[in-house]
Amino acid sequence: MDAFIISIGEELLIGQTINTNAAWMAAQLNTAGIEVKEIRVITDRHEEILDTLKAAADRADLVLITGGLGPTRDDVTRDVLCTFFDAELVMNRQVLDDITVFFKQRGRTITDINRNQAMVPDKARIIRNPYGTAPGFWFTQAGKSFIAMPGVPYEMKEMVSKHVLPALLEKEREKYIVHKSVLTHGIGESYLVDLIGDWENNLPEEIQLAYLPSVGIVKLRLSAKGKNEERLREIIDREVEALKRIIPEYIWGFDSDTLEGVVGSLLRERGKTVCTAESCTGGYIAHRITSIPGSSAYFSGSIVAYGNQIKTGLLHIPQDLLESFGAVSKETAENMAESVLKLMNSDYAVGVTGIAGPDGGSEEKPVGTTWIAVSSQNKTFSHKYQFGDNRERNIIRASNAALAMLRELINES
Amino acid sequence: MDAFIISIGEELLIGQTINTNAAWMAAQLNTAGIEVKEIRVITDRHEEILDTLKAAADRADLVLITGGLGPTRDDVTRDVLCTFFDAELVMNRQVLDDITVFFKQRGRTITDINRNQAMVPDKARIIRNPYGTAPGFWFTQAGKSFIAMPGVPYEMKEMVSKHVLPALLEKEREKYIVHKSVLTHGIGESYLVDLIGDWENNLPEEIQLAYLPSVGIVKLRLSAKGKNEERLREIIDREVEALKRIIPEYIWGFDSDTLEGVVGSLLRERGKTVCTAESCTGGYIAHRITSIPGSSAYFSGSIVAYGNQIKTGLLHIPQDLLESFGAVSKETAENMAESVLKLMNSDYAVGVTGIAGPDGGSEEKPVGTTWIAVSSQNKTFSHKYQFGDNRERNIIRASNAALAMLRELINES
């Protein structure tokens, strides 16, 4: 079954509201094995909605429409649906009761404008709305479903989860899409292509591969489509296993994993603790680690040593070491990690020092130069990274690299 | 001028990625007085892109296309554009140089796949990409502009801000939308409505007001549309001045100001320094302060004291104070601020302690309870906040409140 999503609303076209509704519906449909062919965002003008309904009917078997069902004058979706399906508005007792109860429960008086929302197209099945006053409409024509819902996210989500999806799944029992994402760090997209090109070329034809790069991380998404869900999972798992044998050193997680989550789980499992000494990342690694609920079980704390006096005073980095090697050096990074490890009495520590930019670079150490060290009770190792010239991305990339190195160290020990 | 946005990418149609690019572009175009008629999200299949380009050309004078320009096999936008405009791919020296430099700076070797990205349609103007390897393409046909850009948000944003918008604004000089946003903290949307309702009702008819709430902050956006830019600015400025007289204590900035930027400017102007002692915010305040370029001039550092041993050991909070009042208390917050102020020898300090959740709450101190203190050489003050039960939002709200209090303290002294 192919789907088409129509999002109606001026607020989406002036960029005031991000279209999270469409993404949410697409994810739900996708999980149910229904492929979304297209998403269109349009204004609430009669002709435009009508044209889009026609286009959608040509392209898909299932059309989800949100927005324009409210009680005010700029809400025209119901009228357009009547035109499109040649339907008449009739008073629906059930809907009127729902609206009356809705207002009563909130101690408010029902107005004519609200009462008018109980006038519904005679050719539609009604989807009741427990959280608002606008009901949803489900039309069926030539075997295709057209489902109009309010644009208020929680009202729409309730209708989709409780009514639309269960009814669609009843019908559609033969097609599945299975996804699995493999998360890599430390290798660019084009290098990955070189390493895994043969594997990619030999993928079974049910599997599609997508490269999804973000700052320092490339996500490889495998999607398989077919009739037998179990078999699809098997072939995806087999290919992921094969991939793990080709690039084991770059893979750190799967699907919705985060580096801070993966590191946190490792520490929690082993009953170990971690702390950080941060210069150029300015506390961002500590923030990422503590964004995970329950991180107080394994996170001791952090010293953000931005000024050199803090590096010598609080972190006890020897003045002469700073002077001989500079604040951005292998020696300083390692000393930061080892020192904070002792100060906080933790099992693992991270030390990061670099030039985030845009200023502060030199010919020898240009903006983006970053030294990262990780340390345990019996081992310290460090790497130099050369990031770019964007401060925000340098901080993110340094935090990714530090968490990936920390993961490596925990796994080794 | 009417615009049409085409977002290409499977990840958008399976709901894995939310289409923030389209919302961002729509907001930019709107500010420039260009109306977005429609947004379409489609897959990267040749025929589909071609059909959508045709539909867009029928409906708009400006077509913005993102996605599908990467180096891998699933990226077909460039080929489709060649078909649509009857163009040929030719090697572009400038682009090849850019790609070569891009790889050199990162100490990586250029591959054939990357080199292929310098093959560009001969009928397009090139938009250089300082942050990636895929250039943008600007086609002009029958007076209409078609602009294809990479889907990576920061690459696209750079191209739109630096090249596309300035060039479009050159053309479009008869219609203006002037925006001014007033940023408030410490008051909810519904209370604001009560305070400024009279002012809002008496706004000149050219002005539209929007309330844009986010976590702990409400942005009031005034927009005025008309032919005389200078006059629009005048009436907006007059109304903003009137608003400043009504709610001076809640306003902390304008337009794209950030709390960390405003605080940073104050510190820089006065040649003062700041440091933080953070518990529940886990380094997030330090991260926000250091996200500003040049913050090393005024940020000393931070101690993230997550465990109580770090609070007593490194921050020197007396054990008996922690035991008598608890880690989340006025006394602990103030002691944290005063202690880190001394340790880092700074002019100002922030101390934050709270229960971010989802666990760790009690009847007396439920999740969301947060004490924030700010301190200078001769003054300390603190407030208790009761935030909600969402960890992520609690951390953001605590950091907003702390920065707003810091701003207040600096302004007072």
PDB file of N, CA and C in Angstrom, chain A residues 326-396:
ATOM      1  N   GLY A 326      52.920  23.523  25.147  1.00  0.00           N
ATOM      2  CA  GLY A 326      51.743  24.317  24.773  1.00  0.00           C
ATOM      3  C   GLY A 326      50.484  23.690  25.328  1.00  0.00           C
ATOM      4  N   ALA A 327      49.414  24.533  25.442  1.00  0.00           N
ATOM      5  CA  ALA A 327      48.155  24.049  26.013  1.00  0.00           C
ATOM      6  C   ALA A 327      47.494  23.026  25.092  1.00  0.00           C
ATOM      7  N   VAL A 328      47.735  23.166  23.783  1.00  0.00           N
ATOM      8  CA  VAL A 328      47.164  22.190  22.851  1.00  0.00           C
ATOM      9  C   VAL A 328      48.267  21.236  22.422  1.00  0.00           C
ATOM     10  N   SER A 329      48.417  20.145  23.148  1.00  0.00           N
ATOM     11  CA  SER A 329      49.486  19.186  22.875  1.00  0.00           C
ATOM     12  C   SER A 329      49.103  17.832  23.440  1.00  0.00           C
ATOM     13  N   LYS A 330      49.786  16.823  22.940  1.00  0.00           N
ATOM     14  CA  LYS A 330      49.599  15.468  23.443  1.00  0.00           C
ATOM     15  C   LYS A 330      49.848  15.429  24.960  1.00  0.00           C
ATOM     16  N   GLU A 331      50.933  16.072  25.369  1.00  0.00           N
ATOM     17  CA  GLU A 331      51.323  16.018  26.776  1.00  0.00           C
ATOM     18  C   GLU A 331      50.258  16.642  27.672  1.00  0.00           C
ATOM     19  N   THR A 332      49.726  17.799  27.257  1.00  0.00           N
ATOM     20  CA  THR A 332      48.718  18.465  28.079  1.00  0.00           C
ATOM     21  C   THR A 332      47.431  17.636  28.135  1.00  0.00           C
ATOM     22  N   ALA A 333      46.988  17.129  26.973  1.00  0.00           N
ATOM     23  CA  ALA A 333      45.755  16.337  26.949  1.00  0.00           C
ATOM     24  C   ALA A 333      45.878  15.129  27.874  1.00  0.00           C
ATOM     25  N   GLU A 334      47.004  14.429  27.786  1.00  0.00           N
ATOM     26  CA  GLU A 334      47.182  13.225  28.612  1.00  0.00           C
ATOM     27  C   GLU A 334      47.269  13.585  30.093  1.00  0.00           C
ATOM     28  N   ASN A 335      47.969  14.680  30.358  1.00  0.00           N
ATOM     29  CA  ASN A 335      48.092  15.121  31.739  1.00  0.00           C
ATOM     30  C   ASN A 335      46.745  15.543  32.309  1.00  0.00           C
ATOM     31  N   MET A 336      45.919  16.181  31.489  1.00  0.00           N
ATOM     32  CA  MET A 336      44.574  16.580  31.931  1.00  0.00           C
ATOM     33  C   MET A 336      43.749  15.350  32.312  1.00  0.00           C
ATOM     34  N   ALA A 337      43.782  14.335  31.430  1.00  0.00           N
ATOM     35  CA  ALA A 337      42.995  13.120  31.690  1.00  0.00           C
ATOM     36  C   ALA A 337      43.491  12.431  32.957  1.00  0.00           C
ATOM     37  N   GLU A 338      44.821  12.275  33.071  1.00  0.00           N
ATOM     38  CA  GLU A 338      45.367  11.556  34.227  1.00  0.00           C
ATOM     39  C   GLU A 338      45.121  12.313  35.531  1.00  0.00           C
ATOM     40  N   SER A 339      45.201  13.628  35.425  1.00  0.00           N
ATOM     41  CA  SER A 339      45.040  14.441  36.625  1.00  0.00           C
ATOM     42  C   SER A 339      43.593  14.425  37.124  1.00  0.00           C
ATOM     43  N   VAL A 340      42.623  14.595  36.213  1.00  0.00           N
ATOM     44  CA  VAL A 340      41.220  14.609  36.653  1.00  0.00           C
ATOM     45  C   VAL A 340      40.802  13.219  37.144  1.00  0.00           C
ATOM     46  N   LEU A 341      41.406  12.174  36.565  1.00  0.00           N
ATOM     47  CA  LEU A 341      41.132  10.805  37.022  1.00  0.00           C
ATOM     48  C   LEU A 341      41.464  10.674  38.503  1.00  0.00           C
ATOM     49  N   LYS A 342      42.652  11.187  38.865  1.00  0.00           N
ATOM     50  CA  LYS A 342      43.073  11.124  40.269  1.00  0.00           C
ATOM     51  C   LYS A 342      42.209  12.017  41.149  1.00  0.00           C
ATOM     52  N   LEU A 343      42.002  13.271  40.693  1.00  0.00           N
ATOM     53  CA  LEU A 343      41.256  14.239  41.508  1.00  0.00           C
ATOM     54  C   LEU A 343      39.853  13.744  41.821  1.00  0.00           C
ATOM     55  N   MET A 344      39.215  13.074  40.848  1.00  0.00           N
ATOM     56  CA  MET A 344      37.833  12.650  41.053  1.00  0.00           C
ATOM     57  C   MET A 344      37.731  11.178  41.428  1.00  0.00           C
ATOM     58  N   ASN A 345      38.908  10.551  41.498  1.00  0.00           N
ATOM     59  CA  ASN A 345      38.943   9.153  41.911  1.00  0.00           C
ATOM     60  C   ASN A 345      38.010   8.290  41.053  1.00  0.00           C
ATOM     61  N   SER A 346      38.088   8.485  39.732  1.00  0.00           N
ATOM     62  CA  SER A 346      37.212   7.748  38.814  1.00  0.00           C
ATOM     63  C   SER A 346      37.962   6.594  38.167  1.00  0.00           C
ATOM     64  N   ASP A 347      37.222   5.736  37.475  1.00  0.00           N
ATOM     65  CA  ASP A 347      37.857   4.626  36.762  1.00  0.00           C
ATOM     66  C   ASP A 347      38.359   5.038  35.382  1.00  0.00           C
ATOM     67  N   TYR A 348      37.646   5.984  34.770  1.00  0.00           N
ATOM     68  CA  TYR A 348      38.047   6.455  33.445  1.00  0.00           C
ATOM     69  C   TYR A 348      37.985   7.975  33.403  1.00  0.00           C
ATOM     70  N   ALA A 349      38.804   8.562  32.525  1.00  0.00           N
ATOM     71  CA  ALA A 349      38.763  10.019  32.373  1.00  0.00           C
ATOM     72  C   ALA A 349      39.046  10.388  30.930  1.00  0.00           C
ATOM     73  N   VAL A 350      38.526  11.547  30.553  1.00  0.00           N
ATOM     74  CA  VAL A 350      38.755  12.102  29.220  1.00  0.00           C
ATOM     75  C   VAL A 350      39.435  13.451  29.393  1.00  0.00           C
ATOM     76  N   GLY A 351      40.417  13.759  28.559  1.00  0.00           N
ATOM     77  CA  GLY A 351      41.025  15.089  28.541  1.00  0.00           C
ATOM     78  C   GLY A 351      40.998  15.630  27.127  1.00  0.00           C
ATOM     79  N   VAL A 352      40.487  16.843  26.956  1.00  0.00           N
ATOM     80  CA  VAL A 352      40.377  17.412  25.608  1.00  0.00           C
ATOM     81  C   VAL A 352      40.945  18.816  25.592  1.00  0.00           C
ATOM     82  N   THR A 353      41.820  19.089  24.654  1.00  0.00           N
ATOM     83  CA  THR A 353      42.336  20.447  24.494  1.00  0.00           C
ATOM     84  C   THR A 353      42.515  20.730  23.011  1.00  0.00           C
ATOM     85  N   GLY A 354      42.047  21.874  22.588  1.00  0.00           N
ATOM     86  CA  GLY A 354      42.122  22.170  21.159  1.00  0.00           C
ATOM     87  C   GLY A 354      41.765  23.606  20.875  1.00  0.00           C
ATOM     88  N   ILE A 355      41.769  23.939  19.591  1.00  0.00           N
ATOM     89  CA  ILE A 355      41.444  25.304  19.171  1.00  0.00           C
ATOM     90  C   ILE A 355      40.130  25.241  18.410  1.00  0.00           C
ATOM     91  N   ALA A 356      39.041  25.614  19.110  1.00  0.00           N
ATOM     92  CA  ALA A 356      37.711  25.482  18.503  1.00  0.00           C
ATOM     93  C   ALA A 356      37.475  26.526  17.423  1.00  0.00           C
ATOM     94  N   GLY A 357      38.168  27.660  17.538  1.00  0.00           N
ATOM     95  CA  GLY A 357      38.021  28.701  16.540  1.00  0.00           C
ATOM     96  C   GLY A 357      36.890  29.660  16.867  1.00  0.00           C
ATOM     97  N   PRO A 358      36.620  30.655  16.064  1.00  0.00           N
ATOM     98  CA  PRO A 358      37.309  30.937  14.796  1.00  0.00           C
ATOM     99  C   PRO A 358      38.707  31.549  14.972  1.00  0.00           C
ATOM    100  N   ASP A 359      39.007  32.087  16.189  1.00  0.00           N
ATOM    101  CA  ASP A 359      40.337  32.673  16.388  1.00  0.00           C
ATOM    102  C   ASP A 359      41.226  31.718  17.180  1.00  0.00           C
ATOM    103  N   GLY A 360      42.484  32.108  17.347  1.00  0.00           N
ATOM    104  CA  GLY A 360      43.381  31.354  18.212  1.00  0.00           C
ATOM    105  C   GLY A 360      44.264  30.362  17.478  1.00  0.00           C
ATOM    106  N   GLY A 361      44.103  30.272  16.160  1.00  0.00           N
ATOM    107  CA  GLY A 361      44.937  29.339  15.404  1.00  0.00           C
ATOM    108  C   GLY A 361      46.289  29.937  15.051  1.00  0.00           C
ATOM    109  N   SER A 362      47.241  29.075  14.716  1.00  0.00           N
ATOM    110  CA  SER A 362      48.554  29.543  14.241  1.00  0.00           C
ATOM    111  C   SER A 362      48.933  28.653  13.067  1.00  0.00           C
ATOM    112  N   GLU A 363      50.034  28.963  12.433  1.00  0.00           N
ATOM    113  CA  GLU A 363      50.432  28.146  11.286  1.00  0.00           C
ATOM    114  C   GLU A 363      50.694  26.703  11.723  1.00  0.00           C
ATOM    115  N   GLU A 364      51.372  26.599  12.863  1.00  0.00           N
ATOM    116  CA  GLU A 364      51.733  25.268  13.364  1.00  0.00           C
ATOM    117  C   GLU A 364      50.499  24.524  13.892  1.00  0.00           C
ATOM    118  N   LYS A 365      49.622  25.270  14.590  1.00  0.00           N
ATOM    119  CA  LYS A 365      48.416  24.671  15.150  1.00  0.00           C
ATOM    120  C   LYS A 365      47.196  25.458  14.674  1.00  0.00           C
ATOM    121  N   PRO A 366      46.723  25.124  13.461  1.00  0.00           N
ATOM    122  CA  PRO A 366      45.596  25.887  12.913  1.00  0.00           C
ATOM    123  C   PRO A 366      44.302  25.592  13.682  1.00  0.00           C
ATOM    124  N   VAL A 367      43.290  26.469  13.504  1.00  0.00           N
ATOM    125  CA  VAL A 367      41.981  26.247  14.103  1.00  0.00           C
ATOM    126  C   VAL A 367      41.519  24.826  13.767  1.00  0.00           C
ATOM    127  N   GLY A 368      40.990  24.139  14.740  1.00  0.00           N
ATOM    128  CA  GLY A 368      40.524  22.766  14.520  1.00  0.00           C
ATOM    129  C   GLY A 368      41.490  21.722  15.078  1.00  0.00           C
ATOM    130  N   THR A 369      42.747  22.140  15.346  1.00  0.00           N
ATOM    131  CA  THR A 369      43.710  21.207  15.940  1.00  0.00           C
ATOM    132  C   THR A 369      43.213  20.807  17.330  1.00  0.00           C
ATOM    133  N   THR A 370      43.082  19.528  17.574  1.00  0.00           N
ATOM    134  CA  THR A 370      42.528  19.070  18.847  1.00  0.00           C
ATOM    135  C   THR A 370      43.232  17.804  19.313  1.00  0.00           C
ATOM    136  N   TRP A 371      43.678  17.799  20.555  1.00  0.00           N
ATOM    137  CA  TRP A 371      44.262  16.597  21.161  1.00  0.00           C
ATOM    138  C   TRP A 371      43.267  16.016  22.159  1.00  0.00           C
ATOM    139  N   ILE A 372      43.001  14.728  22.039  1.00  0.00           N
ATOM    140  CA  ILE A 372      42.082  14.069  22.960  1.00  0.00           C
ATOM    141  C   ILE A 372      42.786  12.885  23.607  1.00  0.00           C
ATOM    142  N   ALA A 373      42.699  12.803  24.928  1.00  0.00           N
ATOM    143  CA  ALA A 373      43.297  11.663  25.642  1.00  0.00           C
ATOM    144  C   ALA A 373      42.230  10.972  26.466  1.00  0.00           C
ATOM    145  N   VAL A 374      42.336   9.650  26.586  1.00  0.00           N
ATOM    146  CA  VAL A 374      41.485   8.915  27.524  1.00  0.00           C
ATOM    147  C   VAL A 374      42.393   8.109  28.437  1.00  0.00           C
ATOM    148  N   SER A 375      41.935   7.942  29.659  1.00  0.00           N
ATOM    149  CA  SER A 375      42.815   7.373  30.664  1.00  0.00           C
ATOM    150  C   SER A 375      42.031   6.431  31.578  1.00  0.00           C
ATOM    151  N   SER A 376      42.691   5.341  31.968  1.00  0.00           N
ATOM    152  CA  SER A 376      42.137   4.482  33.020  1.00  0.00           C
ATOM    153  C   SER A 376      43.219   4.342  34.082  1.00  0.00           C
ATOM    154  N   GLN A 377      42.967   3.528  35.108  1.00  0.00           N
ATOM    155  CA  GLN A 377      43.971   3.396  36.161  1.00  0.00           C
ATOM    156  C   GLN A 377      45.322   2.931  35.614  1.00  0.00           C
ATOM    157  N   ASN A 378      45.308   2.138  34.529  1.00  0.00           N
ATOM    158  CA  ASN A 378      46.592   1.627  34.068  1.00  0.00           C
ATOM    159  C   ASN A 378      46.938   1.907  32.607  1.00  0.00           C
ATOM    160  N   LYS A 379      46.204   2.818  31.991  1.00  0.00           N
ATOM    161  CA  LYS A 379      46.520   3.088  30.586  1.00  0.00           C
ATOM    162  C   LYS A 379      46.060   4.480  30.182  1.00  0.00           C
ATOM    163  N   THR A 380      46.840   5.164  29.365  1.00  0.00           N
ATOM    164  CA  THR A 380      46.417   6.433  28.774  1.00  0.00           C
ATOM    165  C   THR A 380      46.760   6.383  27.301  1.00  0.00           C
ATOM    166  N   PHE A 381      45.834   6.774  26.456  1.00  0.00           N
ATOM    167  CA  PHE A 381      46.238   6.976  25.059  1.00  0.00           C
ATOM    168  C   PHE A 381      45.567   8.211  24.487  1.00  0.00           C
ATOM    169  N   SER A 382      46.159   8.737  23.423  1.00  0.00           N
ATOM    170  CA  SER A 382      45.661  10.012  22.888  1.00  0.00           C
ATOM    171  C   SER A 382      45.762  10.031  21.369  1.00  0.00           C
ATOM    172  N   HIS A 383      44.954  10.881  20.771  1.00  0.00           N
ATOM    173  CA  HIS A 383      45.005  11.076  19.316  1.00  0.00           C
ATOM    174  C   HIS A 383      44.953  12.559  19.011  1.00  0.00           C
ATOM    175  N   LYS A 384      45.550  12.915  17.902  1.00  0.00           N
ATOM    176  CA  LYS A 384      45.416  14.289  17.410  1.00  0.00           C
ATOM    177  C   LYS A 384      44.369  14.299  16.298  1.00  0.00           C
ATOM    178  N   TYR A 385      43.502  15.272  16.323  1.00  0.00           N
ATOM    179  CA  TYR A 385      42.509  15.433  15.267  1.00  0.00           C
ATOM    180  C   TYR A 385      42.672  16.793  14.614  1.00  0.00           C
ATOM    181  N   GLN A 386      42.416  16.837  13.327  1.00  0.00           N
ATOM    182  CA  GLN A 386      42.415  18.116  12.636  1.00  0.00           C
ATOM    183  C   GLN A 386      41.005  18.359  12.113  1.00  0.00           C
ATOM    184  N   PHE A 387      40.207  19.100  12.878  1.00  0.00           N
ATOM    185  CA  PHE A 387      38.842  19.383  12.436  1.00  0.00           C
ATOM    186  C   PHE A 387      38.845  20.621  11.554  1.00  0.00           C
ATOM    187  N   GLY A 388      37.662  21.164  11.282  1.00  0.00           N
ATOM    188  CA  GLY A 388      37.552  22.291  10.345  1.00  0.00           C
ATOM    189  C   GLY A 388      37.611  23.643  11.026  1.00  0.00           C
ATOM    190  N   ASP A 389      36.946  24.640  10.454  1.00  0.00           N
ATOM    191  CA  ASP A 389      37.060  25.979  11.026  1.00  0.00           C
ATOM    192  C   ASP A 389      35.742  26.478  11.623  1.00  0.00           C
ATOM    193  N   ASN A 390      34.769  25.574  11.811  1.00  0.00           N
ATOM    194  CA  ASN A 390      33.499  25.987  12.398  1.00  0.00           C
ATOM    195  C   ASN A 390      33.448  25.587  13.870  1.00  0.00           C
ATOM    196  N   ARG A 391      33.347  26.596  14.725  1.00  0.00           N
ATOM    197  CA  ARG A 391      33.415  26.369  16.172  1.00  0.00           C
ATOM    198  C   ARG A 391      32.400  25.322  16.649  1.00  0.00           C
ATOM    199  N   GLU A 392      31.134  25.525  16.280  1.00  0.00           N
ATOM    200  CA  GLU A 392      30.071  24.642  16.757  1.00  0.00           C
ATOM    201  C   GLU A 392      30.335  23.177  16.357  1.00  0.00           C
ATOM    202  N   ARG A 393      30.697  22.998  15.085  1.00  0.00           N
ATOM    203  CA  ARG A 393      30.934  21.621  14.624  1.00  0.00           C
ATOM    204  C   ARG A 393      32.210  21.036  15.207  1.00  0.00           C
ATOM    205  N   ASN A 394      33.225  21.878  15.426  1.00  0.00           N
ATOM    206  CA  ASN A 394      34.457  21.371  16.052  1.00  0.00           C
ATOM    207  C   ASN A 394      34.167  20.824  17.448  1.00  0.00           C
ATOM    208  N   ILE A 395      33.300  21.532  18.185  1.00  0.00           N
ATOM    209  CA  ILE A 395      32.964  21.077  19.539  1.00  0.00           C
ATOM    210  C   ILE A 395      32.210  19.746  19.471  1.00  0.00           C
ATOM    211  N   ILE A 396      31.268  19.636  18.542  1.00  0.00           N
ATOM    212  CA  ILE A 396      30.520  18.372  18.401  1.00  0.00           C
ATOM    213  C   ILE A 396      31.451  17.239  17.980  1.00  0.00           C
TER     214      ILE A 396
END
